[in-house]
Coordinates of N, CA and C in Angstrom, one line a residue:
X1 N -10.5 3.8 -22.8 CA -10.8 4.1 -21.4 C -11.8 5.3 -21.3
X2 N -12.0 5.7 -22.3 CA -13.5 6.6 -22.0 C -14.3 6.7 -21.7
X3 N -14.7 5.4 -21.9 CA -16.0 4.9 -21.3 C -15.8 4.8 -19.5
X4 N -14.7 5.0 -19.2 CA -14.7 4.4 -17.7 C -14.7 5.7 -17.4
X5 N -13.8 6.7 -18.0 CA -13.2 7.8 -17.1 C -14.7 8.6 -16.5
X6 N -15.8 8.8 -17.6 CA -17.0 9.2 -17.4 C -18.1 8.8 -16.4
X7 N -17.5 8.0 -15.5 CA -18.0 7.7 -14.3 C -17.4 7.7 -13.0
X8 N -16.5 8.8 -13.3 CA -15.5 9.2 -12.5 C -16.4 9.9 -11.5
X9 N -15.8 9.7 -9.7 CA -16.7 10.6 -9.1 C -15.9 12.1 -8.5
X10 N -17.1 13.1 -8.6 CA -16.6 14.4 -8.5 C -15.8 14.7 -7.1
X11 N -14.8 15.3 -6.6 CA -14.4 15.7 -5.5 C -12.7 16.0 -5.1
X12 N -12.2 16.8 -4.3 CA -11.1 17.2 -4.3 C -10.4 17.0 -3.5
X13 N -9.1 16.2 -3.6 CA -8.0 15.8 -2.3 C -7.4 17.2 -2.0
X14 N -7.3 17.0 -0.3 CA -6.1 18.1 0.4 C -5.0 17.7 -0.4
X15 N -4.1 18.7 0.6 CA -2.6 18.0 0.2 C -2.1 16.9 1.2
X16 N -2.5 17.0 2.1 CA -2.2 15.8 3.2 C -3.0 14.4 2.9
X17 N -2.3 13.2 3.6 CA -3.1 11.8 3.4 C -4.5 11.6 3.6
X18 N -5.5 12.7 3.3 CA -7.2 12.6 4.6 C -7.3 13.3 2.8
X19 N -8.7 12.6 2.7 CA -9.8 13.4 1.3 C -11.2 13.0 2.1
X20 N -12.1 14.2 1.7 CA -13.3 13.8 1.3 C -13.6 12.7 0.0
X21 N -14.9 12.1 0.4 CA -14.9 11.6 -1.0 C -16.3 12.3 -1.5
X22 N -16.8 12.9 -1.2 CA -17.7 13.9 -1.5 C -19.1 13.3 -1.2
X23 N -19.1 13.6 -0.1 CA -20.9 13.4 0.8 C -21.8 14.0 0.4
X24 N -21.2 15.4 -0.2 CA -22.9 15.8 -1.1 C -22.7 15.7 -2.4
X25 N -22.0 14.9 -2.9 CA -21.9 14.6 -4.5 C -22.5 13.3 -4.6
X26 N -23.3 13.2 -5.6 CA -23.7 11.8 -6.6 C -23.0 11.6 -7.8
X27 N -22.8 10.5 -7.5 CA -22.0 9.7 -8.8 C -22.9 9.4 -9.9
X28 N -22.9 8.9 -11.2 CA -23.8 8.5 -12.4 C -24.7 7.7 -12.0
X29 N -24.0 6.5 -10.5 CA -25.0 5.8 -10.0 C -26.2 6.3 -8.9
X30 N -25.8 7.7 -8.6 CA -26.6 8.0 -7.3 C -26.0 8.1 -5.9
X31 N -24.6 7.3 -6.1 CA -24.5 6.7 -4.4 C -23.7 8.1 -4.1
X32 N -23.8 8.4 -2.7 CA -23.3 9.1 -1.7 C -22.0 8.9 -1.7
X33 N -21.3 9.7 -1.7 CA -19.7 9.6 -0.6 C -20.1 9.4 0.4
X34 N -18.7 8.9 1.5 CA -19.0 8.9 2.6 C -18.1 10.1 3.6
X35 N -17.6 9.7 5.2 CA -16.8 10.7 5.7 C -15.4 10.9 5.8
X36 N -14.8 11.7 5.4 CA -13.2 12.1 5.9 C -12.5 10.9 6.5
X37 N -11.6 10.2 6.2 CA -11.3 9.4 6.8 C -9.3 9.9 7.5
X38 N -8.8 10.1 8.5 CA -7.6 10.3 8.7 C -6.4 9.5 8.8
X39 N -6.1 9.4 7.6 CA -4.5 8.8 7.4 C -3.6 9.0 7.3
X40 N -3.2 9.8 8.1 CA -1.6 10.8 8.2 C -1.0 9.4 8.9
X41 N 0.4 9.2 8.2 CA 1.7 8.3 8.6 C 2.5 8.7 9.5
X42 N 3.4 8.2 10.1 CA 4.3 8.1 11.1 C 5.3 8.4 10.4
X43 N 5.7 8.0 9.6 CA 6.8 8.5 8.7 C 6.3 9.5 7.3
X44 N 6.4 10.5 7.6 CA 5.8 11.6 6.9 C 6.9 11.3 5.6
X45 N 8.2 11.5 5.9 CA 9.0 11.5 4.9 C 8.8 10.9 3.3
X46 N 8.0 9.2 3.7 CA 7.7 8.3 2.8 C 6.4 8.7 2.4
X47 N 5.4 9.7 2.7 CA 3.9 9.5 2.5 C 4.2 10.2 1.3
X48 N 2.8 9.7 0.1 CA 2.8 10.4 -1.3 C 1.2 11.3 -1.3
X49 N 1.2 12.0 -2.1 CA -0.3 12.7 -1.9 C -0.9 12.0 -2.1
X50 N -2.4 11.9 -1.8 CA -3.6 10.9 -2.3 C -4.1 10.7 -3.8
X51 N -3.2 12.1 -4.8 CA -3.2 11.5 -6.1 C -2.2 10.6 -6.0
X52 N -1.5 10.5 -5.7 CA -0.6 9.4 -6.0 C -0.2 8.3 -5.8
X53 N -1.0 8.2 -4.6 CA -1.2 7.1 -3.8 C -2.9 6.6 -5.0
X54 N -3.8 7.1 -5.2 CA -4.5 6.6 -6.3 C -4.0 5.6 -7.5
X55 N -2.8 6.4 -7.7 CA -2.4 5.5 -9.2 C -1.5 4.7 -8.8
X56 N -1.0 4.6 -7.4 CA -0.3 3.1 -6.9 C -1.2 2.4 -7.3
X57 N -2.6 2.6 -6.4 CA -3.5 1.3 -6.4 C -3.8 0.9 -7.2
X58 N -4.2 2.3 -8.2 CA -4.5 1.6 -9.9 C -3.7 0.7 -10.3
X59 N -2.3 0.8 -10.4 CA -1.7 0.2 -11.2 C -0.8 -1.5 -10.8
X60 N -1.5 -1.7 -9.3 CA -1.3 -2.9 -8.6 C -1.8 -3.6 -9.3
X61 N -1.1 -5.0 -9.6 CA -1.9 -6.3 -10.3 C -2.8 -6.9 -9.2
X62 N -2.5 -6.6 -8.2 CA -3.6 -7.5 -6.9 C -3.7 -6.8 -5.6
X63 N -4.6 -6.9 -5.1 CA -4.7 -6.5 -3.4 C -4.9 -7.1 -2.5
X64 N -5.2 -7.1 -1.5 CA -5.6 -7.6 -0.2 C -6.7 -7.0 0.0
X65 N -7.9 -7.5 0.2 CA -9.1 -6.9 0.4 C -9.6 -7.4 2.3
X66 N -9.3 -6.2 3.2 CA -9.7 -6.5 4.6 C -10.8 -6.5 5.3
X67 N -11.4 -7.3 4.9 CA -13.1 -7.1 5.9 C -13.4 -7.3 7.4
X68 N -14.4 -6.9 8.0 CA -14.6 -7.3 9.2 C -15.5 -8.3 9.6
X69 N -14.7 -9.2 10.7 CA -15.7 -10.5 10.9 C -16.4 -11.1 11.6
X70 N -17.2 -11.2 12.4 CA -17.8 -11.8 13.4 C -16.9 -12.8 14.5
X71 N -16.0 -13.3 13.9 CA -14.9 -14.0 14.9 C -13.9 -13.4 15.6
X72 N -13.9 -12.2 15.7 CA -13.0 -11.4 16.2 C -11.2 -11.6 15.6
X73 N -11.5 -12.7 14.0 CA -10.5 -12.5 13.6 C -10.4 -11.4 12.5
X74 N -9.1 -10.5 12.2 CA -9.1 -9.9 10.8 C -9.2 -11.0 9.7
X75 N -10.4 -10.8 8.4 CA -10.0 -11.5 7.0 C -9.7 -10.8 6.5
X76 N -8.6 -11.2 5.1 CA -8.1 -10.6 4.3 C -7.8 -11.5 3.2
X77 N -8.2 -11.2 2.3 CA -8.1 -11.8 0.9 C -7.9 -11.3 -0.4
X78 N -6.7 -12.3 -1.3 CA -6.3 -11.3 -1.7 C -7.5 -11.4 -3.3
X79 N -7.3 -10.2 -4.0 CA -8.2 -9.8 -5.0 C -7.5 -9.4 -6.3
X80 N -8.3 -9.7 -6.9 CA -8.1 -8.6 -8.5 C -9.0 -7.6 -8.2
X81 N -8.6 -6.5 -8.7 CA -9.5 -5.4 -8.7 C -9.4 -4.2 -9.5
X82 N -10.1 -3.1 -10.3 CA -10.5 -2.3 -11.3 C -10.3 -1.5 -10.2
X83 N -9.7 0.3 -10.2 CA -10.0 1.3 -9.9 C -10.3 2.4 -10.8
X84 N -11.7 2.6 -10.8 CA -12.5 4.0 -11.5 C -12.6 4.7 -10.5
X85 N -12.4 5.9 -10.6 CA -12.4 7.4 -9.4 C -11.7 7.1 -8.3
X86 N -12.8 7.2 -7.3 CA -12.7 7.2 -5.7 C -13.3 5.6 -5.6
X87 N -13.6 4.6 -6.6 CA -14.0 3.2 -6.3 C -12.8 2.3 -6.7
X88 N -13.6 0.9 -6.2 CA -12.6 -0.2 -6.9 C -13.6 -1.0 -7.1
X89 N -13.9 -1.9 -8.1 CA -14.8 -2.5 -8.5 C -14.1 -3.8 -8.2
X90 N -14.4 -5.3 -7.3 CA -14.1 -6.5 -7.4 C -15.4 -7.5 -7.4
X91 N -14.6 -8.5 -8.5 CA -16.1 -9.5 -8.7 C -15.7 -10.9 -7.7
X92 N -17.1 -11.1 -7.3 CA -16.3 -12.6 -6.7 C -18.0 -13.5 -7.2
X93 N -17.9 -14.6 -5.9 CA -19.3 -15.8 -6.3 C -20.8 -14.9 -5.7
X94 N -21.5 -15.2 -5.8 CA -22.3 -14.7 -5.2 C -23.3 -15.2 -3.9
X95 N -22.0 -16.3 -3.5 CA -22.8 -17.1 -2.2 C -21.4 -17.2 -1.4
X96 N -20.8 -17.2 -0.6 CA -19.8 -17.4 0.2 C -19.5 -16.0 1.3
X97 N -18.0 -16.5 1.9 CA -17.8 -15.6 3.2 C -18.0 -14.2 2.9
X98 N -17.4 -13.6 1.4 CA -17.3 -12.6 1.6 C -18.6 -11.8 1.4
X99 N -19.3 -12.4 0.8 CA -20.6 -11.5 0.7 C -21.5 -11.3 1.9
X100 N -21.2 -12.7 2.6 CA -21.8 -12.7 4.2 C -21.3 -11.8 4.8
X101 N -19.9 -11.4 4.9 CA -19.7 -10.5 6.0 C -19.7 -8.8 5.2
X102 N -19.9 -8.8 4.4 CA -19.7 -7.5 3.8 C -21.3 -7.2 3.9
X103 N -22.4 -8.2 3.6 CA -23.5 -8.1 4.0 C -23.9 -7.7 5.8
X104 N -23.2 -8.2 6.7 CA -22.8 -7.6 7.8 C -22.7 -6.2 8.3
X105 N -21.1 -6.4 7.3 CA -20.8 -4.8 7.8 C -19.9 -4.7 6.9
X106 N -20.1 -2.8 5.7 CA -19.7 -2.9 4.4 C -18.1 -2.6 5.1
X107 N -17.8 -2.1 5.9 CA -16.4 -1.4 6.5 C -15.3 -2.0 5.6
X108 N -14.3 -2.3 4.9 CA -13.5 -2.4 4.4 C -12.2 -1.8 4.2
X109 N -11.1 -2.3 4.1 CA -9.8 -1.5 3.3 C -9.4 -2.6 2.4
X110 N -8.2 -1.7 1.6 CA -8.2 -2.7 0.2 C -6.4 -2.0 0.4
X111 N -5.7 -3.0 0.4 CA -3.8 -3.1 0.8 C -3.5 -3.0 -0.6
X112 N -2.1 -2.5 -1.3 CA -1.9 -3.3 -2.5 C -0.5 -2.6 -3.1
X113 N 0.5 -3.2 -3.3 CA 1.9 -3.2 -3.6 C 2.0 -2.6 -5.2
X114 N 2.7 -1.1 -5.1 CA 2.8 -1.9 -7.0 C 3.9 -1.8 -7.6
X115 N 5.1 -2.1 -6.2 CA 6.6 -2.3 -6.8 C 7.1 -2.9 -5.1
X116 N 7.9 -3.5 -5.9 CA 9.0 -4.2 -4.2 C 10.1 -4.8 -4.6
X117 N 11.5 -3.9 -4.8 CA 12.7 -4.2 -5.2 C 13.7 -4.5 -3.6
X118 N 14.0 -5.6 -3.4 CA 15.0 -5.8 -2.4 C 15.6 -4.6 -2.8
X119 N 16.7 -4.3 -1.7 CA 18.4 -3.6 -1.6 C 18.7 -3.8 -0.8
X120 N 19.6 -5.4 -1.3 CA 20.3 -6.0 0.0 C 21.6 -5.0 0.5
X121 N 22.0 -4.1 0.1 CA 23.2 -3.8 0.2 C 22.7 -2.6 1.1
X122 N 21.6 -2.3 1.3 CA 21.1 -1.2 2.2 C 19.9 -1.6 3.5
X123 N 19.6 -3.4 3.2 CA 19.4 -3.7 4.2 C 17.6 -3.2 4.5
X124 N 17.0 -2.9 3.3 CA 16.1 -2.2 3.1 C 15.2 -3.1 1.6
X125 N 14.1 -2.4 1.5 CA 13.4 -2.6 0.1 C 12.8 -1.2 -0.2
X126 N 13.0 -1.0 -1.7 CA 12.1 -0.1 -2.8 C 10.9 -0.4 -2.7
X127 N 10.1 0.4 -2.9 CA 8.5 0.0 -3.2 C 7.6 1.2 -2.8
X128 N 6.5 0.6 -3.6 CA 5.4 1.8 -3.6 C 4.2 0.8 -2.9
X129 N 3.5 1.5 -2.0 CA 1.9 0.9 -1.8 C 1.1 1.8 -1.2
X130 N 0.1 1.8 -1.0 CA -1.1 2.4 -0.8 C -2.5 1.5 0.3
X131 N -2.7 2.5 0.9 CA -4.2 2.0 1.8 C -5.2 2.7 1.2
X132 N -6.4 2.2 1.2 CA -7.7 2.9 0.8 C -8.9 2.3 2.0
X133 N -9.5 3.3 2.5 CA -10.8 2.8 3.5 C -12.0 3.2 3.2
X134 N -13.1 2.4 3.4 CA -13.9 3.0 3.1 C -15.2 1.5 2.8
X135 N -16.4 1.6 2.3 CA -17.0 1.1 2.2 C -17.5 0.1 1.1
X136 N -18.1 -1.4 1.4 CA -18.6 -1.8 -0.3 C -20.0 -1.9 -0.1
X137 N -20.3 -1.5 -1.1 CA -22.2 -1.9 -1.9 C -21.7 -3.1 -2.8
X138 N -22.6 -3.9 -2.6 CA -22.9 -5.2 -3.4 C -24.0 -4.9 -4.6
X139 N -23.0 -4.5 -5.8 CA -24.0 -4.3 -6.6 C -25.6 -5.0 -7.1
X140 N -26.2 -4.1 -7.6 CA -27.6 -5.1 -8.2 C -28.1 -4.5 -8.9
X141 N -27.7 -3.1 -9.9 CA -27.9 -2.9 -10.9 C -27.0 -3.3 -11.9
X142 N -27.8 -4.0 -13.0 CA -27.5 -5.1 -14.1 C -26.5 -4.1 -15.1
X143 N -26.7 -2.8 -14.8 CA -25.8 -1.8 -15.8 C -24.4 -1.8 -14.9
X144 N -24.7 -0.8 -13.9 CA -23.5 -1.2 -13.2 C -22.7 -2.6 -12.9
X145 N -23.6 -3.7 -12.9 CA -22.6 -5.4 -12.5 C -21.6 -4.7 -14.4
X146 N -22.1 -4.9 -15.4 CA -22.0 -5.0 -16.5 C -20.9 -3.7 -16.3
X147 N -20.6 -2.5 -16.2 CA -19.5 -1.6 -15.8 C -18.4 -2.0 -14.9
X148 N -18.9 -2.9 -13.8 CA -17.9 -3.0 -12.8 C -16.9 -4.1 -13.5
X149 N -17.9 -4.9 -14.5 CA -17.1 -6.5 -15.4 C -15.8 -5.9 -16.1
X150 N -16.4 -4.8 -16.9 CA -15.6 -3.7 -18.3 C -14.5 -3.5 -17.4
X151 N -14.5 -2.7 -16.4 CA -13.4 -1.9 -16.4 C -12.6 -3.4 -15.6
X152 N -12.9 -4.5 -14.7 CA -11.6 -5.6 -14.7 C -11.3 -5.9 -16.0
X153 N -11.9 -6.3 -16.9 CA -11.6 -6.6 -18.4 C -10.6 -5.7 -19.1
X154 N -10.6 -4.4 -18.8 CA -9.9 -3.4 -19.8 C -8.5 -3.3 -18.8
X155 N -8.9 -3.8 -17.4 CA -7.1 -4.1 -17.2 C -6.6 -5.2 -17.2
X156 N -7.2 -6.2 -17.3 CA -6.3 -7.4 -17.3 C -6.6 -8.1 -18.3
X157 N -7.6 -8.0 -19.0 CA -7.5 -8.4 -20.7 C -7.4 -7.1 -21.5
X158 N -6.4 -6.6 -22.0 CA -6.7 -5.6 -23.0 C -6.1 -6.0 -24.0
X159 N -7.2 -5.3 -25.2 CA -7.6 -5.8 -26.5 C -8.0 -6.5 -26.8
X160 N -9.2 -7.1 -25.8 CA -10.2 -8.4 -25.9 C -11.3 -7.6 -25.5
X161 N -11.5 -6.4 -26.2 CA -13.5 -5.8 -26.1 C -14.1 -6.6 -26.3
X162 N -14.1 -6.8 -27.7 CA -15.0 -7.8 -27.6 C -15.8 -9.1 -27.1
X163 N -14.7 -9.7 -27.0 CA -14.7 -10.9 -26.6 C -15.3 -11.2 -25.2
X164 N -14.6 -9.9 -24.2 CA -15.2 -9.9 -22.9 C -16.3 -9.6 -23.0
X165 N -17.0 -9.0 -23.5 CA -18.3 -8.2 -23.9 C -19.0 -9.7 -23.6
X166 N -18.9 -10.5 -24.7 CA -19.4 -11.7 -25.0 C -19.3 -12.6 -23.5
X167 N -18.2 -12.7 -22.5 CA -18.4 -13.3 -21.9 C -18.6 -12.8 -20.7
X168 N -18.8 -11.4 -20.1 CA -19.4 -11.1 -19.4 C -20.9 -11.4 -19.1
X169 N -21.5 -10.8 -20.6 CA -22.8 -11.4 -20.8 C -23.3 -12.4 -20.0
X170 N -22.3 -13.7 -20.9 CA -22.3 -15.3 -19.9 C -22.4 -15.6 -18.8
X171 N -21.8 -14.5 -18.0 CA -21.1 -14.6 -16.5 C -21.8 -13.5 -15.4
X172 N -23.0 -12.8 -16.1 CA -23.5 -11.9 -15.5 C -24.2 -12.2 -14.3
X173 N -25.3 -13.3 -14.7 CA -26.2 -14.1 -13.7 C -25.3 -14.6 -12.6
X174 N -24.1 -15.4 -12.6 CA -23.3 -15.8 -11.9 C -22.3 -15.2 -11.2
X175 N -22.5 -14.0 -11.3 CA -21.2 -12.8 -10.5 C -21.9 -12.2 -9.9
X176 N -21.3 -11.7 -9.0 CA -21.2 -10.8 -8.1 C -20.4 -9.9 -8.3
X177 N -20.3 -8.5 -7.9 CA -19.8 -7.7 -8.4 C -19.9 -6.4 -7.2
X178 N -18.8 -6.3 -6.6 CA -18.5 -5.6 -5.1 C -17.9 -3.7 -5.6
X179 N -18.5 -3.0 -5.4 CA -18.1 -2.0 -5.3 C -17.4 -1.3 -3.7
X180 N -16.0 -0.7 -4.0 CA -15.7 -0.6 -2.8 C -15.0 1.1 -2.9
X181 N -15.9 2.1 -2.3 CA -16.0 3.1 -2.1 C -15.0 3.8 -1.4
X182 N -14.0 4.8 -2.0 CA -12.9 5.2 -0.6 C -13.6 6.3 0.4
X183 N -12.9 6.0 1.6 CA -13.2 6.8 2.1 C -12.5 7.9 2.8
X184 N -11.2 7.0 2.4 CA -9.9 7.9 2.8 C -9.0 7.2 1.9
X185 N -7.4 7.2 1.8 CA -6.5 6.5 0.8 C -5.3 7.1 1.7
X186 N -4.1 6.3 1.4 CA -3.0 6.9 2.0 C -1.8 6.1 0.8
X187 N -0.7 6.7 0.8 CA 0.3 6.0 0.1 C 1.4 6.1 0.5
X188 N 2.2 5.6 0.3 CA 4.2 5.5 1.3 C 4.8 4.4 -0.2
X189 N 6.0 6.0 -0.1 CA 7.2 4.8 -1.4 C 8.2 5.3 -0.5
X190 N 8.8 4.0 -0.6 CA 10.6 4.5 -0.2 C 11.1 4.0 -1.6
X191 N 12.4 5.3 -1.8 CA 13.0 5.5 -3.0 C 14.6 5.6 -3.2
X192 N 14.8 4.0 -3.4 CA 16.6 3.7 -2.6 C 17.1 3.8 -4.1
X193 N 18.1 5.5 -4.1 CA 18.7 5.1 -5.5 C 19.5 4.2 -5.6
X194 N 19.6 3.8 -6.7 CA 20.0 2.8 -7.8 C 22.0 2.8 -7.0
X195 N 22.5 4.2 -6.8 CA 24.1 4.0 -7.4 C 24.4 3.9 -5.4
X196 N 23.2 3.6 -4.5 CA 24.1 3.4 -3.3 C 25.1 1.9 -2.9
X197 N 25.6 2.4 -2.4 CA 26.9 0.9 -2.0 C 27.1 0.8 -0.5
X198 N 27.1 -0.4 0.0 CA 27.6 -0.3 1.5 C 28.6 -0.1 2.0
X199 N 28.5 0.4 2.8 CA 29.4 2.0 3.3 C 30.3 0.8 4.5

């Protein structure tokens, strides 16, 4: 993971659910942060800091990725996705809906669960998840498509370097490769111990 951590982008969460993602910082790629985004919850009690709400998302096997659409419907689809820094890297085709409307308008959020335990006995569920908002660039530097490939590779194949290496290559011409920029993050776990009983 070194290779990823080193394109980490520079910048500092409050303690509340709202971060910059650093508007006068450049990333390795050049790109800009964008603005403050405000996510303070309704239920304060459940909200987690925005590190922590980070390594929710990280460690989700899938998200919901929400774009906006010209039909005045919400889409939402769900994704695989890589999180390095304040990004998430997701690959898709390089001709269909989502590139159309993200070619539109980059506005985005990305949903994503990374625990959900019933407790029927409290009438309730366990779970951790996280919001992220903020923007995607449609990559088109051949270094970055090739970085955004690596880091889905090193979470959902690991211990296949090489091999991915090999077939990214293959798959380079034919991907697309969405970078999705935060612009804010928020996170909420409710935490039903284990020894409650119905009362």
């Amino acid at each position: 993971m070194r290779r990823v951590r080193r394109f980490r982008k520079a910048g500092a969460h409050s303690r509340h659910a709202v971060f910059h993602s650093g508007a006068d910082t450049l990333d390795s790629f050049g790109h800009r942060g964008g603005p403050p985004v405000n996510l303070a919850l309704r239920r304060g009690d459940r909200a987690v800091p925005p590190e922590e709400a980070e390594k929710i998302l990280e460690s989700a096997e899938y998200g919901f990725l929400s774009l906006v659409s010209d039909d005045e419907y919400p889409y939402a689809v769900p994704v695989s996705f890589a999180v390095v820094g304040k990004s998430a890297y997701i690959h898709c085709a390089p001709e269909g809906r989502k590139i159309d409307m993200v070619s539109r308008n980059p506005r985005a959020s990305l949903c994503a669960v990374a625990r959900a335990e019933t407790v029927p006995e409290k009438f309730t569920v366990r779970y951790d998840s996280a919001v992220a908002f903020g923007r995607i660039t449609v990559c088109s530097d051949a270094c970055e498509k090739r970085f955004g490939l690596r880091a889905l590779a090193e979470k959902y194949c690991p211990g296949l370097s090489s091999e991915a290496g090999a077939y990214i290559e293959s798959a380079l011409s034919r991907t697309a490769v969405l970078r999705f920029d935060f612009d804010g993050i928020s996170g909420k776990r409710n935490s039903v111990p284990d020894n409650l009983h119905r009362k």
